[in-house]
């Protein structure tokens, strides 16, 4: 357990591993309405990388701390405790836990449609390197009788990657945080990765 005391603000933030009692408290006290979907999945699955945040004896939030080479940090402060300084110490404590391991990079995530999340991340020096949005098909309904779908093969790479790169470029531009985005060019490393994961890929002709 990591603890930080801030004088003059009646604050003693603790980061600790979740217990069954903590889960019971969280389910009763915390409103997850604006939490990230992947974080909620990890929480509901009770993954080992989920921690609880306390201010003295009050449960004030949850954190997901993944400690590998490409470390990942997600902090969720209960809406009823936001804006009073709790979020100032919590990231520092979580980062201490990350730096106990031999990490190369810290990755973070926040919802672009939540201005609080963006301000919180930027305030602590985190900038987005990736963004995703929900995509909706707007064409006509597929005629199932005429679909021709087969497994991906290496000969598909050039045309498939061109389509893939253009789609992700347009998505990055659309969310507004990546004005310098460019269409990525095919490369041998990605081609090899697609070949190695070809069993996960289908093409529609």
GROMACS .gro file of C-alpha atoms in nm:
model
  205
    1UNK     CA    1   0.000   0.000   0.000
    2UNK     CA    2   0.124   0.349  -0.088
    3UNK     CA    3   0.029   0.657   0.116
    4UNK     CA    4   0.068   1.030   0.063
    5UNK     CA    5  -0.013   1.302   0.319
    6UNK     CA    6  -0.082   1.661   0.214
    7UNK     CA    7  -0.062   1.908   0.499
    8UNK     CA    8  -0.322   2.179   0.533
    9UNK     CA    9  -0.579   2.005   0.314
   10UNK     CA   10  -0.688   1.726   0.548
   11UNK     CA   11  -0.575   1.472   0.293
   12UNK     CA   12  -0.413   1.132   0.328
   13UNK     CA   13  -0.443   0.942   0.001
   14UNK     CA   14  -0.384   0.566   0.000
   15UNK     CA   15  -0.354   0.328  -0.293
   16UNK     CA   16  -0.423  -0.032  -0.193
   17UNK     CA   17  -0.512  -0.365  -0.349
   18UNK     CA   18  -0.881  -0.442  -0.372
   19UNK     CA   19  -1.040  -0.672  -0.116
   20UNK     CA   20  -1.389  -0.824  -0.116
   21UNK     CA   21  -1.497  -0.555   0.129
   22UNK     CA   22  -1.360  -0.286  -0.102
   23UNK     CA   23  -1.561  -0.426  -0.392
   24UNK     CA   24  -1.875  -0.416  -0.178
   25UNK     CA   25  -1.805  -0.051  -0.090
   26UNK     CA   26  -1.734   0.042  -0.451
   27UNK     CA   27  -2.057  -0.114  -0.575
   28UNK     CA   28  -2.253   0.084  -0.317
   29UNK     CA   29  -2.075   0.418  -0.329
   30UNK     CA   30  -1.920   0.484  -0.669
   31UNK     CA   31  -2.105   0.609  -0.976
   32UNK     CA   32  -1.928   0.475  -1.287
   33UNK     CA   33  -2.149   0.658  -1.538
   34UNK     CA   34  -1.861   0.832  -1.719
   35UNK     CA   35  -1.597   0.559  -1.674
   36UNK     CA   36  -1.415   0.400  -1.968
   37UNK     CA   37  -1.573   0.077  -2.093
   38UNK     CA   38  -1.250  -0.126  -2.097
   39UNK     CA   39  -1.171  -0.017  -1.741
   40UNK     CA   40  -1.517  -0.128  -1.629
   41UNK     CA   41  -1.461  -0.467  -1.790
   42UNK     CA   42  -1.136  -0.507  -1.596
   43UNK     CA   43  -1.309  -0.398  -1.276
   44UNK     CA   44  -1.604  -0.634  -1.324
   45UNK     CA   45  -1.362  -0.920  -1.393
   46UNK     CA   46  -1.176  -0.832  -1.072
   47UNK     CA   47  -0.842  -0.824  -1.248
   48UNK     CA   48  -0.534  -0.806  -1.028
   49UNK     CA   49  -0.437  -0.466  -1.166
   50UNK     CA   50  -0.735  -0.289  -1.006
   51UNK     CA   51  -0.667  -0.080  -0.693
   52UNK     CA   52  -0.883   0.132  -0.464
   53UNK     CA   53  -0.811   0.491  -0.359
   54UNK     CA   54  -0.885   0.612  -0.008
   55UNK     CA   55  -0.866   0.950   0.158
   56UNK     CA   56  -0.820   0.846   0.521
   57UNK     CA   57  -1.110   0.599   0.563
   58UNK     CA   58  -1.323   0.727   0.274
   59UNK     CA   59  -1.328   0.536  -0.053
   60UNK     CA   60  -1.280   0.806  -0.319
   61UNK     CA   61  -1.183   0.626  -0.639
   62UNK     CA   62  -1.042   0.334  -0.834
   63UNK     CA   63  -0.722   0.293  -1.036
   64UNK     CA   64  -0.604   0.044  -1.295
   65UNK     CA   65  -0.226   0.006  -1.283
   66UNK     CA   66  -0.062  -0.228  -1.534
   67UNK     CA   67   0.308  -0.269  -1.459
   68UNK     CA   68   0.484  -0.403  -1.764
   69UNK     CA   69   0.730  -0.253  -2.015
   70UNK     CA   70   0.451  -0.041  -2.160
   71UNK     CA   71   0.280   0.054  -1.837
   72UNK     CA   72  -0.082   0.162  -1.833
   73UNK     CA   73  -0.257   0.394  -1.588
   74UNK     CA   74  -0.624   0.477  -1.553
   75UNK     CA   75  -0.759   0.671  -1.254
   76UNK     CA   76  -1.128   0.715  -1.178
   77UNK     CA   77  -1.226   0.958  -0.902
   78UNK     CA   78  -1.581   0.924  -0.774
   79UNK     CA   79  -1.773   1.227  -0.913
   80UNK     CA   80  -1.878   1.331  -0.563
   81UNK     CA   81  -1.510   1.377  -0.463
   82UNK     CA   82  -1.385   1.559  -0.772
   83UNK     CA   83  -1.255   1.914  -0.758
   84UNK     CA   84  -1.119   1.911  -0.403
   85UNK     CA   85  -0.759   1.812  -0.469
   86UNK     CA   86  -0.778   1.436  -0.432
   87UNK     CA   87  -0.678   1.390  -0.794
   88UNK     CA   88  -0.357   1.585  -0.734
   89UNK     CA   89  -0.191   1.319  -0.518
   90UNK     CA   90  -0.349   1.005  -0.663
   91UNK     CA   91  -0.153   1.007  -0.994
   92UNK     CA   92   0.176   1.058  -0.810
   93UNK     CA   93   0.113   0.754  -0.591
   94UNK     CA   94   0.007   0.540  -0.886
   95UNK     CA   95   0.317   0.647  -1.079
   96UNK     CA   96   0.534   0.548  -0.782
   97UNK     CA   97   0.390   0.200  -0.808
   98UNK     CA   98   0.463   0.194  -1.180
   99UNK     CA   99   0.823   0.307  -1.135
  100UNK     CA  100   0.886   0.023  -0.892
  101UNK     CA  101   0.899  -0.185  -1.211
  102UNK     CA  102   1.127  -0.157  -1.513
  103UNK     CA  103   0.887   0.035  -1.736
  104UNK     CA  104   0.969   0.204  -2.066
  105UNK     CA  105   0.655   0.408  -2.122
  106UNK     CA  106   0.336   0.499  -1.939
  107UNK     CA  107   0.019   0.487  -2.145
  108UNK     CA  108  -0.303   0.646  -2.029
  109UNK     CA  109  -0.656   0.667  -2.163
  110UNK     CA  110  -0.946   0.907  -2.123
  111UNK     CA  111  -1.274   0.976  -2.293
  112UNK     CA  112  -1.262   1.259  -2.544
  113UNK     CA  113  -1.630   1.334  -2.478
  114UNK     CA  114  -1.556   1.400  -2.111
  115UNK     CA  115  -1.396   1.746  -2.059
  116UNK     CA  116  -1.311   1.662  -1.696
  117UNK     CA  117  -1.109   1.358  -1.804
  118UNK     CA  118  -0.916   1.554  -2.067
  119UNK     CA  119  -0.836   1.840  -1.828
  120UNK     CA  120  -0.729   1.594  -1.557
  121UNK     CA  121  -0.492   1.409  -1.791
  122UNK     CA  122  -0.342   1.724  -1.941
  123UNK     CA  123  -0.290   1.879  -1.599
  124UNK     CA  124  -0.070   1.584  -1.501
  125UNK     CA  125   0.134   1.590  -1.821
  126UNK     CA  126  -0.044   1.315  -2.014
  127UNK     CA  127  -0.117   1.370  -2.383
  128UNK     CA  128  -0.305   1.137  -2.611
  129UNK     CA  129  -0.109   0.932  -2.862
  130UNK     CA  130  -0.409   0.729  -2.973
  131UNK     CA  131  -0.782   0.781  -3.004
  132UNK     CA  132  -1.073   0.567  -3.108
  133UNK     CA  133  -1.437   0.640  -3.176
  134UNK     CA  134  -1.736   0.423  -3.246
  135UNK     CA  135  -1.781   0.370  -3.620
  136UNK     CA  136  -2.118   0.310  -3.786
  137UNK     CA  137  -2.172   0.155  -4.127
  138UNK     CA  138  -2.370   0.394  -4.347
  139UNK     CA  139  -2.395   0.202  -4.673
  140UNK     CA  140  -2.675  -0.013  -4.801
  141UNK     CA  141  -2.762  -0.342  -4.636
  142UNK     CA  142  -2.541  -0.634  -4.740
  143UNK     CA  143  -2.703  -0.897  -4.953
  144UNK     CA  144  -2.591  -1.209  -4.770
  145UNK     CA  145  -2.640  -1.421  -5.080
  146UNK     CA  146  -2.366  -1.233  -5.267
  147UNK     CA  147  -2.105  -1.190  -4.994
  148UNK     CA  148  -1.761  -1.323  -5.078
  149UNK     CA  149  -1.551  -1.340  -4.763
  150UNK     CA  150  -1.232  -1.537  -4.733
  151UNK     CA  151  -0.926  -1.559  -4.512
  152UNK     CA  152  -0.664  -1.288  -4.544
  153UNK     CA  153  -0.343  -1.377  -4.728
  154UNK     CA  154  -0.018  -1.190  -4.784
  155UNK     CA  155  -0.113  -1.089  -5.140
  156UNK     CA  156  -0.392  -0.877  -4.987
  157UNK     CA  157  -0.153  -0.664  -4.786
  158UNK     CA  158  -0.099  -0.363  -5.015
  159UNK     CA  159  -0.466  -0.290  -5.088
  160UNK     CA  160  -0.587  -0.391  -4.740
  161UNK     CA  161  -0.330  -0.174  -4.563
  162UNK     CA  162  -0.411   0.125  -4.786
  163UNK     CA  163  -0.777   0.099  -4.684
  164UNK     CA  164  -0.685   0.047  -4.317
  165UNK     CA  165  -0.441   0.341  -4.302
  166UNK     CA  166  -0.683   0.582  -4.469
  167UNK     CA  167  -0.969   0.486  -4.235
  168UNK     CA  168  -0.760   0.538  -3.920
  169UNK     CA  169  -0.622   0.868  -4.053
  170UNK     CA  170  -0.976   0.996  -4.111
  171UNK     CA  171  -1.076   0.881  -3.763
  172UNK     CA  172  -0.782   1.063  -3.600
  173UNK     CA  173  -0.871   1.384  -3.785
  174UNK     CA  174  -1.238   1.353  -3.691
  175UNK     CA  175  -1.175   1.348  -3.314
  176UNK     CA  176  -0.982   1.675  -3.336
  177UNK     CA  177  -0.673   1.596  -3.128
  178UNK     CA  178  -0.444   1.490  -3.414
  179UNK     CA  179  -0.433   1.771  -3.673
  180UNK     CA  180  -0.089   1.654  -3.791
  181UNK     CA  181  -0.206   1.302  -3.870
  182UNK     CA  182  -0.081   1.150  -4.194
  183UNK     CA  183  -0.181   0.834  -4.378
  184UNK     CA  184   0.063   0.567  -4.264
  185UNK     CA  185   0.261   0.392  -4.535
  186UNK     CA  186   0.298   0.013  -4.569
  187UNK     CA  187   0.604  -0.131  -4.398
  188UNK     CA  188   0.768  -0.471  -4.365
  189UNK     CA  189   0.714  -0.492  -3.989
  190UNK     CA  190   0.339  -0.445  -4.017
  191UNK     CA  191   0.322  -0.682  -4.313
  192UNK     CA  192   0.490  -0.951  -4.107
  193UNK     CA  193   0.255  -0.889  -3.814
  194UNK     CA  194  -0.050  -0.919  -4.037
  195UNK     CA  195   0.090  -1.241  -4.181
  196UNK     CA  196   0.146  -1.383  -3.833
  197UNK     CA  197  -0.210  -1.294  -3.732
  198UNK     CA  198  -0.373  -1.388  -4.063
  199UNK     CA  199  -0.601  -1.638  -3.888
  200UNK     CA  200  -0.769  -1.339  -3.719
  201UNK     CA  201  -0.831  -1.151  -4.047
  202UNK     CA  202  -1.093  -1.179  -4.318
  203UNK     CA  203  -1.129  -0.989  -4.644
  204UNK     CA  204  -1.450  -0.900  -4.823
  205UNK     CA  205  -1.417  -0.901  -5.201
   0.00000   0.00000   0.00000
